[in-house]
Every structure is written in C-alpha cells, then in structure tokens.
Coordinates of C-alpha atoms in Angstrom, one line a residue:
Chain V
M1 CA -30.6 49.5 -1.5
N2 CA -33.4 49.0 1.7
A3 CA -35.3 46.9 -1.0
L4 CA -32.8 44.8 -1.6
A5 CA -31.4 44.2 1.8
G6 CA -35.5 43.5 2.6
E7 CA -35.8 40.8 -0.1
F8 CA -32.9 39.0 1.1
L9 CA -31.7 40.0 4.0
N10 CA -34.5 40.3 6.0
L11 CA -34.0 39.6 9.7
D12 CA -37.7 39.4 11.1
V13 CA -38.4 36.8 8.3
M14 CA -35.0 34.9 9.1
W15 CA -36.2 34.6 12.7
R16 CA -39.7 33.6 12.0
V17 CA -38.8 30.9 10.0
M18 CA -36.1 29.6 12.1
P19 CA -37.8 26.6 13.1
M20 CA -38.1 25.3 10.1
I21 CA -35.0 25.9 8.5
L22 CA -33.6 24.3 11.7
A23 CA -35.7 21.1 10.6
G24 CA -35.2 21.2 7.4
L25 CA -31.3 20.8 8.8
A26 CA -32.1 18.5 10.9
R27 CA -33.2 16.4 7.9
S28 CA -30.2 17.3 5.7
A29 CA -28.4 16.1 8.5
V30 CA -29.9 12.4 8.6
L31 CA -29.7 12.5 4.9
C32 CA -26.0 13.0 5.1
A33 CA -25.4 10.7 8.1
V34 CA -27.1 8.1 5.7
L35 CA -25.6 8.5 2.4
L36 CA -22.1 9.3 2.9
P37 CA -21.0 6.3 4.2
I38 CA -23.6 4.7 1.8
G39 CA -21.2 6.2 -0.5
L40 CA -17.6 5.6 1.3
A41 CA -18.3 2.2 1.1
G42 CA -19.6 1.9 -2.5
G43 CA -16.9 3.4 -3.4
I44 CA -14.5 0.9 -1.9
G45 CA -16.4 -2.0 -3.6
A46 CA -16.6 0.2 -6.8
M47 CA -12.6 0.3 -7.1
L48 CA -12.1 -3.3 -5.8
L49 CA -14.4 -4.1 -8.8
S50 CA -12.8 -1.6 -10.9
T51 CA -9.6 -3.2 -10.3
S52 CA -10.5 -6.5 -10.3
R53 CA -8.1 -9.5 -12.0
V54 CA -11.2 -10.8 -13.9
R55 CA -11.5 -9.0 -17.1
A56 CA -15.0 -9.2 -17.6
V57 CA -15.7 -7.7 -14.2
R58 CA -13.8 -4.9 -14.6
W59 CA -14.5 -3.8 -18.1
A60 CA -18.0 -4.4 -16.6
A61 CA -17.4 -2.1 -13.4
I62 CA -15.6 0.4 -15.4
G63 CA -18.2 1.1 -17.7
A64 CA -20.8 1.2 -14.5
I65 CA -18.6 3.6 -12.9
D66 CA -18.2 6.0 -16.3
F67 CA -21.7 5.3 -16.8
F68 CA -23.1 7.1 -12.9
R69 CA -20.3 9.6 -13.3
A70 CA -21.7 11.1 -17.0
F71 CA -25.4 10.8 -15.6
P72 CA -26.6 13.7 -14.2
P73 CA -27.9 12.9 -10.4
L74 CA -31.4 14.7 -10.4
V75 CA -32.7 12.5 -13.2
L76 CA -30.9 9.5 -11.4
I77 CA -32.8 10.7 -8.5
V78 CA -36.1 10.7 -10.8
F79 CA -36.0 7.7 -12.3
V80 CA -35.0 5.3 -9.0
Y81 CA -37.9 7.3 -7.1
A82 CA -40.6 7.3 -9.5
G83 CA -39.2 4.5 -11.9
L84 CA -38.8 1.7 -9.7
P85 CA -42.4 1.3 -8.8
F86 CA -43.6 0.9 -12.5
L87 CA -41.0 -2.7 -12.0
G88 CA -43.4 -3.1 -9.2
V89 CA -40.8 -2.3 -6.4
E90 CA -42.4 0.0 -4.6
L91 CA -39.3 1.8 -1.8
P92 CA -39.7 4.1 0.9
T93 CA -38.6 7.8 -0.4
L94 CA -35.5 7.5 1.8
A95 CA -34.4 4.3 0.1
S96 CA -35.0 5.6 -3.1
I97 CA -32.6 8.6 -2.6
A98 CA -30.3 6.0 -0.9
I99 CA -30.0 4.4 -4.2
A100 CA -29.5 6.6 -6.6
F101 CA -26.6 8.0 -4.2
F102 CA -25.3 4.7 -4.0
L103 CA -24.5 4.9 -7.7
N104 CA -23.6 7.8 -8.2
A105 CA -21.2 8.6 -5.1
S106 CA -19.7 5.1 -5.3
S107 CA -18.6 5.8 -8.8
Y108 CA -16.9 9.0 -7.9
F109 CA -15.5 7.7 -4.7
G110 CA -14.1 4.5 -6.5
E111 CA -12.2 6.8 -8.6
I112 CA -10.7 8.6 -6.2
Y113 CA -9.7 5.1 -4.1
R114 CA -8.4 3.9 -7.4
A115 CA -6.1 6.8 -7.7
G116 CA -5.0 6.6 -4.3
I117 CA -4.3 2.7 -4.5
R118 CA -2.4 4.1 -7.5
S119 CA -0.5 6.0 -5.7
V120 CA 1.3 3.6 -3.5
P121 CA 4.4 2.4 -4.7
A122 CA 4.6 -1.5 -5.8
G123 CA 7.0 -1.9 -3.3
Q124 CA 5.4 -1.6 -0.1
A125 CA 3.1 -4.6 -0.7
E126 CA 6.1 -6.5 -1.8
A127 CA 7.4 -6.0 1.7
A128 CA 4.3 -7.1 3.1
R129 CA 3.8 -10.3 0.9
S130 CA 7.5 -11.4 2.2
T131 CA 6.9 -11.3 5.4
G132 CA 4.2 -14.0 5.0
M133 CA 1.4 -11.2 4.8
T134 CA -1.8 -12.7 2.8
A135 CA -3.1 -10.3 -0.2
S136 CA -6.2 -9.3 1.9
Q137 CA -3.8 -8.5 4.8
T138 CA -1.5 -6.3 3.0
F139 CA -4.5 -5.0 1.1
L140 CA -6.1 -4.1 4.6
S141 CA -3.1 -3.2 6.5
V142 CA -0.2 -1.4 4.4
T143 CA -2.0 -0.4 1.3
F144 CA -5.4 0.7 1.7
P145 CA -4.1 3.1 4.9
Q146 CA -1.9 4.4 2.7
A147 CA -4.1 5.0 -0.4
V148 CA -6.7 7.2 1.6
R149 CA -4.3 9.3 3.0
N150 CA -2.8 9.9 -0.5
V151 CA -5.9 11.0 -1.3
L152 CA -7.4 12.6 1.6
P153 CA -8.4 16.0 0.2
E154 CA -10.2 14.6 -3.2
L155 CA -12.1 12.5 -0.1
I156 CA -13.1 15.6 1.2
S157 CA -13.6 17.6 -1.4
N158 CA -16.2 14.9 -2.9
T159 CA -17.9 14.7 0.5
V160 CA -18.6 18.1 0.3
E161 CA -20.4 17.5 -3.3
L162 CA -22.1 15.0 -1.7
I163 CA -23.3 17.4 0.7
K164 CA -24.5 19.9 -1.4
L165 CA -26.1 17.3 -3.7
T166 CA -28.4 16.0 -1.0
T167 CA -30.3 19.1 -1.9
L168 CA -31.5 17.1 -4.7
A169 CA -33.9 15.3 -2.2
S170 CA -36.2 18.3 -2.3
I171 CA -36.8 17.4 -5.6
V172 CA -38.8 14.4 -4.5
S173 CA -40.2 16.0 -1.6
V174 CA -38.0 15.8 0.7
P175 CA -37.8 18.6 3.1
E176 CA -34.0 18.8 3.9
L177 CA -32.5 22.5 4.6
L178 CA -33.2 23.9 0.6
H179 CA -36.7 22.6 0.3
S180 CA -37.7 23.9 3.6
A181 CA -36.3 27.2 2.8
D182 CA -38.1 27.5 -0.5
L183 CA -40.7 26.6 1.3
A184 CA -40.0 29.2 3.5
R185 CA -39.6 31.5 1.0
S186 CA -42.7 31.3 -0.8
L187 CA -45.0 31.3 2.6
T188 CA -42.9 34.5 3.3
Y189 CA -42.9 36.2 -0.3
N190 CA -39.2 36.8 0.9
S191 CA -35.9 35.4 0.0
S192 CA -34.2 36.1 2.5
P193 CA -34.8 32.1 3.8
L194 CA -32.9 31.3 1.2
I195 CA -29.9 33.2 2.1
L196 CA -30.1 31.9 5.9
A197 CA -30.1 28.8 4.1
A198 CA -26.6 29.3 2.3
L199 CA -25.4 30.5 5.0
I200 CA -26.0 27.5 7.2
Y201 CA -24.5 25.5 4.1
F202 CA -21.4 28.0 3.8
A203 CA -20.7 27.7 7.7
I204 CA -20.4 23.9 7.2
L205 CA -18.7 23.4 4.5
W206 CA -16.1 26.1 4.0
P207 CA -14.0 24.1 7.3
L208 CA -14.4 21.3 5.2
V209 CA -13.3 23.2 1.6
R210 CA -10.5 24.7 4.3
L211 CA -9.0 21.2 5.5
A212 CA -9.2 19.9 2.1
G213 CA -6.8 22.7 0.8
R214 CA -4.7 22.5 4.2
L215 CA -4.2 18.7 3.6
E216 CA -3.4 19.0 -0.3
H217 CA -0.2 21.5 0.9
R218 CA 1.0 19.5 3.1
L219 CA 1.0 16.0 1.2
R220 CA 2.9 17.9 -1.7
Chain U
M1 CA 12.6 -40.8 -0.3
L2 CA 15.8 -39.1 -0.3
N3 CA 17.0 -38.4 -3.8
P4 CA 21.0 -38.9 -4.4
D5 CA 21.5 -35.6 -3.3
G6 CA 20.3 -35.6 -0.1
A7 CA 17.9 -32.5 -1.1
G8 CA 14.6 -32.9 1.2
A9 CA 16.8 -34.8 3.9
P10 CA 15.8 -33.2 7.5
A11 CA 18.2 -31.1 8.9
G12 CA 20.6 -31.0 6.0
S13 CA 23.6 -28.3 5.6
R14 CA 21.8 -26.9 2.5
L15 CA 19.2 -24.1 3.5
L16 CA 18.7 -22.9 0.2
E17 CA 18.6 -24.8 -3.0
A18 CA 17.7 -23.1 -6.1
R19 CA 18.5 -25.1 -9.2
G20 CA 18.4 -24.5 -12.4
I21 CA 16.0 -21.2 -12.3
R22 CA 14.9 -19.3 -15.3
K23 CA 12.6 -16.1 -15.4
S24 CA 11.9 -14.6 -18.5
Y25 CA 9.7 -11.5 -18.9
A26 CA 8.2 -11.6 -22.9
A27 CA 10.9 -12.2 -24.8
L28 CA 13.7 -11.4 -22.6
E29 CA 15.2 -14.1 -20.4
V30 CA 16.8 -12.6 -17.8
L31 CA 17.6 -16.1 -15.6
R32 CA 18.5 -18.5 -18.0
G33 CA 19.5 -21.5 -15.6
V34 CA 21.0 -20.1 -12.6
D35 CA 22.0 -23.0 -9.2
L36 CA 21.9 -21.0 -6.0
V37 CA 23.1 -23.4 -3.1
V38 CA 23.7 -21.9 0.4
E39 CA 24.8 -23.7 3.1
R40 CA 23.5 -22.7 6.7
G41 CA 25.2 -20.1 8.2
E42 CA 26.8 -18.9 5.3
L43 CA 27.1 -15.3 3.7
V44 CA 27.0 -14.9 0.4
F45 CA 27.2 -12.2 -2.0
L46 CA 25.7 -12.2 -5.4
I47 CA 27.9 -9.1 -7.7
G48 CA 27.4 -8.2 -11.2
P49 CA 26.1 -5.5 -13.8
S50 CA 22.7 -4.2 -13.5
G51 CA 20.0 -5.8 -15.6
S52 CA 22.7 -9.2 -14.8
G53 CA 19.4 -10.7 -12.9
K54 CA 20.7 -10.4 -8.9
S55 CA 17.4 -8.3 -7.9
T56 CA 15.2 -11.2 -10.1
L57 CA 17.2 -13.9 -8.4
L58 CA 16.5 -13.2 -5.1
R59 CA 12.7 -12.6 -5.9
C60 CA 12.2 -15.8 -7.3
C61 CA 14.0 -17.1 -4.0
N62 CA 10.6 -16.0 -1.9
R63 CA 8.3 -16.4 -5.0
L64 CA 8.0 -12.7 -5.2
E65 CA 8.8 -13.3 -9.0
E66 CA 7.4 -16.6 -10.1
P67 CA 10.3 -18.5 -11.7
S68 CA 9.3 -19.5 -14.9
A69 CA 11.1 -23.1 -15.1
G70 CA 13.4 -24.5 -11.8
T71 CA 13.2 -26.2 -8.4
L72 CA 13.4 -24.3 -5.1
L73 CA 14.1 -25.6 -1.8
V74 CA 14.6 -23.7 1.3
D75 CA 15.3 -25.9 4.4
G76 CA 14.2 -29.3 1.9
V77 CA 11.1 -27.4 1.7
D78 CA 9.4 -27.1 -2.0
L79 CA 8.5 -23.7 -2.9
M80 CA 7.3 -24.8 -6.3
S81 CA 5.4 -27.0 -5.0
P82 CA 1.3 -26.8 -6.4
R83 CA 0.9 -27.4 -2.6
I84 CA 2.8 -25.1 -0.7
D85 CA 1.2 -22.4 1.3
I86 CA 4.1 -19.8 -0.1
N87 CA 2.4 -16.7 3.0
R88 CA 3.9 -19.6 5.3
A89 CA 6.7 -20.3 3.6
R90 CA 7.8 -16.7 3.2
R91 CA 8.2 -16.5 7.4
Q92 CA 11.5 -18.3 6.8
I93 CA 12.8 -16.1 4.3
G94 CA 13.4 -12.5 5.1
M95 CA 13.7 -10.1 2.4
V96 CA 15.3 -6.6 2.6
F97 CA 15.1 -4.0 -0.2
Q98 CA 17.0 -1.3 -1.9
G99 CA 14.8 1.3 -1.1
F100 CA 14.0 0.0 2.2
N101 CA 10.2 -0.4 1.4
L102 CA 9.0 0.8 4.9
Y103 CA 5.7 1.5 5.9
P104 CA 5.3 5.1 6.3
H105 CA 2.3 5.1 7.7
L106 CA 3.7 3.4 10.8
D107 CA 6.6 4.1 13.3
A108 CA 9.6 2.2 13.5
L109 CA 7.8 -0.4 16.3
G110 CA 4.6 -0.5 13.9
N111 CA 6.9 -1.4 10.9
V112 CA 8.1 -4.6 13.0
T113 CA 4.9 -5.4 14.4
L114 CA 2.7 -5.7 11.4
A115 CA 4.0 -9.2 10.8
L116 CA 4.5 -10.4 13.9
R117 CA 0.7 -9.4 14.6
K118 CA -1.1 -10.6 11.6
V119 CA 1.1 -13.9 10.4
L120 CA 2.1 -14.7 14.1
R121 CA -1.1 -14.2 15.6
L122 CA 1.2 -12.6 18.6
S123 CA -0.8 -10.1 21.0
R124 CA 0.0 -6.7 21.0
R125 CA 1.9 -6.6 23.8
D126 CA 3.7 -9.9 23.1
A127 CA 4.6 -8.8 19.3
E128 CA 6.0 -5.1 20.6
A129 CA 8.0 -7.2 23.4
R130 CA 9.5 -9.1 19.8
A131 CA 9.9 -5.9 18.1
M132 CA 12.0 -3.8 20.8
E133 CA 14.3 -6.9 21.0
T134 CA 14.8 -6.8 17.8
L135 CA 15.2 -3.1 17.4
A136 CA 18.2 -3.4 19.9
L137 CA 19.8 -5.7 18.0
V138 CA 19.9 -3.1 15.1
H139 CA 20.6 -0.4 17.7
L140 CA 17.3 1.4 17.1
Q141 CA 15.9 0.6 20.3
D142 CA 15.3 4.3 21.0
K143 CA 13.7 5.3 17.3
A144 CA 10.9 3.1 18.1
R145 CA 8.0 5.8 18.0
S146 CA 10.1 7.5 14.9
Y147 CA 8.2 7.4 11.1
P148 CA 10.3 6.5 8.5
G149 CA 10.3 9.7 7.4
Q150 CA 11.8 10.9 10.4
L151 CA 15.1 8.4 10.5
S152 CA 18.4 8.6 8.2
G153 CA 18.7 6.4 5.3
G154 CA 20.7 3.9 7.6
Q155 CA 18.4 3.9 9.9
Q156 CA 15.4 3.2 7.8
Q157 CA 16.9 0.6 6.0
R158 CA 18.3 -1.0 9.8
V159 CA 14.3 -1.0 10.7
G160 CA 13.6 -2.7 7.6
I161 CA 16.4 -5.5 8.7
A162 CA 14.7 -5.3 11.8
R163 CA 11.0 -5.8 10.3
A164 CA 12.3 -9.1 8.5
L165 CA 14.5 -10.7 11.7
A166 CA 11.9 -10.5 13.8
L167 CA 10.0 -13.3 11.9
E168 CA 13.0 -15.4 13.3
P169 CA 13.7 -16.5 9.5
K170 CA 16.2 -19.1 8.2
I171 CA 17.9 -16.9 5.9
I172 CA 17.3 -12.8 4.9
L173 CA 17.8 -12.2 1.1
M174 CA 19.2 -8.4 0.7
D175 CA 18.6 -6.7 -2.6
E176 CA 21.4 -3.9 -2.4
P177 CA 20.8 -3.1 1.2
T178 CA 23.1 -0.5 1.1
S179 CA 23.3 1.2 -2.3
A180 CA 20.5 3.8 -2.0
L181 CA 22.3 5.2 1.3
D182 CA 24.8 8.5 1.5
P183 CA 28.6 7.1 2.2
E184 CA 28.8 7.6 5.9
L185 CA 25.3 5.3 6.5
V186 CA 26.6 2.6 4.7
G187 CA 28.7 1.7 7.5
S188 CA 26.1 1.2 10.4
V189 CA 23.8 -1.2 8.2
L190 CA 27.3 -3.1 7.4
G191 CA 27.4 -3.6 10.6
V192 CA 24.6 -4.7 11.5
I193 CA 25.1 -7.2 9.1
R194 CA 28.3 -8.6 10.3
E195 CA 26.7 -8.8 13.8
L196 CA 23.8 -11.3 12.1
R197 CA 26.3 -13.3 10.3
E198 CA 28.4 -13.3 14.1
R199 CA 25.2 -14.8 15.3
G200 CA 25.0 -17.2 12.5
M201 CA 22.3 -16.0 10.5
T202 CA 22.4 -17.3 6.8
M203 CA 22.0 -14.5 4.2
V204 CA 22.2 -13.8 0.5
I205 CA 23.4 -10.1 -0.2
A206 CA 23.4 -8.6 -3.6
S207 CA 25.9 -6.1 -3.1
H208 CA 29.1 -4.4 -4.5
E209 CA 30.6 -3.5 -1.1
M210 CA 33.5 -5.4 -2.1
G211 CA 35.5 -4.8 1.2
F212 CA 33.2 -5.4 2.9
A213 CA 32.7 -9.3 1.2
R214 CA 36.3 -9.8 1.4
S215 CA 36.0 -9.8 5.0
A216 CA 32.8 -11.4 6.0
A217 CA 31.7 -12.9 2.8
D218 CA 32.3 -17.2 2.7
R219 CA 31.1 -16.7 -1.3
V220 CA 30.9 -14.7 -3.8
L221 CA 28.8 -15.2 -6.9
F222 CA 29.8 -13.2 -10.2
L223 CA 26.3 -12.9 -12.1
E224 CA 25.8 -12.0 -16.0
G225 CA 23.5 -12.1 -18.4
G226 CA 21.4 -14.2 -16.5
V227 CA 23.7 -16.8 -15.8
I228 CA 26.6 -17.7 -12.6
V229 CA 29.8 -16.9 -14.8
E230 CA 32.2 -17.7 -11.9
Q231 CA 32.1 -18.2 -8.1
G232 CA 34.5 -18.3 -5.5
T233 CA 35.7 -16.7 -2.1
A234 CA 36.2 -12.9 -2.3
E235 CA 39.6 -13.1 -2.4
Q236 CA 39.0 -15.5 -5.6
V237 CA 37.4 -13.3 -7.6
F238 CA 38.2 -10.3 -7.1
T239 CA 41.7 -10.8 -7.3
S240 CA 42.3 -13.9 -9.3
A241 CA 39.3 -14.7 -11.4
R242 CA 39.3 -17.3 -14.0
E243 CA 36.9 -15.4 -16.2
A244 CA 37.8 -12.2 -18.2
R245 CA 34.0 -11.0 -17.7
T246 CA 34.6 -11.5 -14.0
R247 CA 37.9 -9.4 -14.1
Q248 CA 36.5 -6.9 -16.3
F249 CA 33.6 -6.4 -14.1
V250 CA 35.8 -6.1 -10.6
Q251 CA 38.1 -3.6 -12.3
Q252 CA 34.9 -1.5 -12.8
I253 CA 33.8 -1.4 -9.8
M254 CA 37.1 -0.8 -8.1
H255 CA 36.8 1.9 -10.6

C-alpha cells in the first residue's frame, strides 16, 4: 500500500516537479487561448458553409466536416506538422497545431451550431424579416443568439473535449501540461507528476462539466 | 403614366391592392387568383376554413411567401417589381403572428427596439423612447423589462402588435392574432386592435372572432379553396350570405 502511494501520491516528488508542471500548465493555457477561439469561430464558418444554399458548397462542406470528425486528431496533427514541410511549407509548431485543431474543432463546433440553428423555430426569422430586417441582420440578432443559447451545454462539453485534446500537442514536443508531467515522471522515476497533472485537469474541467449539466437541466 | 384604375397614383385611397394572387406548392395550388383591395383606414376581416389560404394570402402581401403570380401594390409601390427593395417595403407593412413569434432572448422592450435600431437605425435612446410610447399604446409600459416567457399570451401578443406598430407601418396584417390565446385573454388583444382602428390604422385580420368583426370590421371576406367566395359587411356575410358555402361555414363557426 505504501509502495503504491509512494509511486503515485508522492508529495515530495510533486513538490519538486511543481515548477515544471506550472510551466506546462501555462503552456496549456496558451494553447487553449489560441485553439478555442479558432475552433469556435471556425465552427461558425463550417456551419455557414454546410447550410449554404449552393448545393455544391453545402455538399463539399458536409463532406469535409464528416471527414475531419472521423479522422483521428493525433494523426491529423502529425500530418500537418510533419507533412507540410514536404510540400515546401515550413510552419512554426504552434501554427501546425492550430491548423490541425482548426480542421478538427471547426467540424465538431460546426455540427453543434447547425443543430442549434435547426432548433430555432422558422417563425423567429419570419418575424424579423417582416419588420424589414435583412437576412444577415436576422441571423446575427435573432437566429444565432438563440441557437447558441439552445446548444450551450453541448458547446461547453465540446470545449472540455478540446481542452483535453490539447494534450495531443505533446506528440510534437510542445511542453504543455501533460508533456511536462510525463517528462517529470521520467526524470523522477515516479508517476506522481502524472497524478498531479490529472488533478489539475480535473480541478479545471470538473466545474465546466457541472455547468454544462446544470444548463442542460435548466433548458429542458 | 396612369392606368385606368388609378393604381400608382399618389395618395390614392387604396392602400393595399393585390390582384390575381396565386400561390402553388408543387402540385398544390393554395391561392387561385385572389383579389384583395384595402382602402386607407379600413379594417378587413378574412374568414374561412383552415387550409383555405388565409395565412398564405397575408404572407404573400409582404412577400414572406413569394406569390406564384399576381400584382401587389402597397401605397402605390409595386412590391413585385424586380427592382423593389423588399426590406424597405416591409417597413410599411406590419405583421402580427398567431404564435406571437416574440424573440425569447430579448425582453419586451428589446423585441420592439430591435427593428428600430437595425432597420431605422435609431440610437438606443431614441429607439427606447419610441418603443416605450408604443408599449404604452398596447398598455404594457409596465412590462418593458419582462421577457416573453414571463408574460401571458395576451400580453405577448400585445408586444407582438407593438413590435409591428413601432415601425409606423401604413398597414398591419394579423394572422389569427387571438387563436392561440386562452378565452379570458382574447379581450385585451381585441381591445388594442379596436383602439388601433380608432386611430385610423389600416388592418387586414384573419380571424373568426365574429362578435368583434360585427362591431369593428368594415368588410368581411370569406375565403375557401384559394378563392374569395363572398364579401360584404359583417352583417351581410354572417346573417344573409348569398352563397351556400358561406352560410354553411358561418353556421359551423357559430356552433
């Protein structure tokens, strides 16, 4: 029992690796601050394209969205990071990750927005158009705000997923939280840094999960 | 150039002039050549069984539905012209819906100010001032900060009327404005409509409120199968209709 605690809950080890872990946390925060807006905004683009009145655009968008939802994000990151240089495109690591996340997260967020748009009754847009508002004014002021409100729990849940996915940046050597924890583990020959990282993730994500659950309850 | 009818003449007495309106959905022809001419200040009632095309006719009048054929003049403006700015034209044509269609994410004031700000481009202050005046007209100045979900059906519909009214339209189209209301709430909405009439507002109302039609409508049109079967004063249509179909329908709605 003591051996188990010494391997996983070694406070002494946790304390020693804390600076490394905090540096990783800071890097993860930067990743989230960059990638989440990219996903949320990209999702709006994906939603607009996949609901386009031009059939060819709509089909192409739906095809791309399906593809990137089914494509493993880890492989996607490696492709963009290691593949683009072969095409003569040299990008900073963060830009590679941003592209991969843009493709993946936009697809997921786009589908959530699309469900949200569908949940707004047609009478809402009709009322707005009957007052002389243009199609885009109607979308921005009437349809979209209600769509977002209706799918807020799903948007939050997907945000949690995205935050967890940022750990994939570790495979292209970005020293984010999990990467730092794993490095600390190999330096200390002890697994406690991983538990510490898990606790940090839990402390950040659990309130979001709870919030999504409560909103879902209230909207039903 | 003036045509013989005087359509297009400035300040004519005809506010709405829809002629030969047809509307088809695939094989189904919902409107089969309807003429709807409304004089300035008139209150016209549209009655008819469900599916007779009342809603579709109203929705064609502001091109919320695209008529398959027909001409449509509102205050002399040709709404079917390819060069028409339909958003600008719609400012003149208020619409009130059976299901209210209030914006649930905005309070009563926000529901009324939205178009004032986006369409008329009023400042927030001016829009709110005008919205408060309009809410007072429907006796809801105390409910400006209430959200639709906090209002009764009758109150919601009066916000719906205020939303249309605030743009100072020349005509208001109402699609069964009281059908979704509990009986005890109908009166407040009809009261507001009556007050609008007294202020000279031109209105076309699809509704089966016969008592109200008798006391307030200038004309009643009976629509069935996508055509106007009969029209006249409320008294004529309700008590001495010429057409058997009209009499039969009137019997049904009187129970």
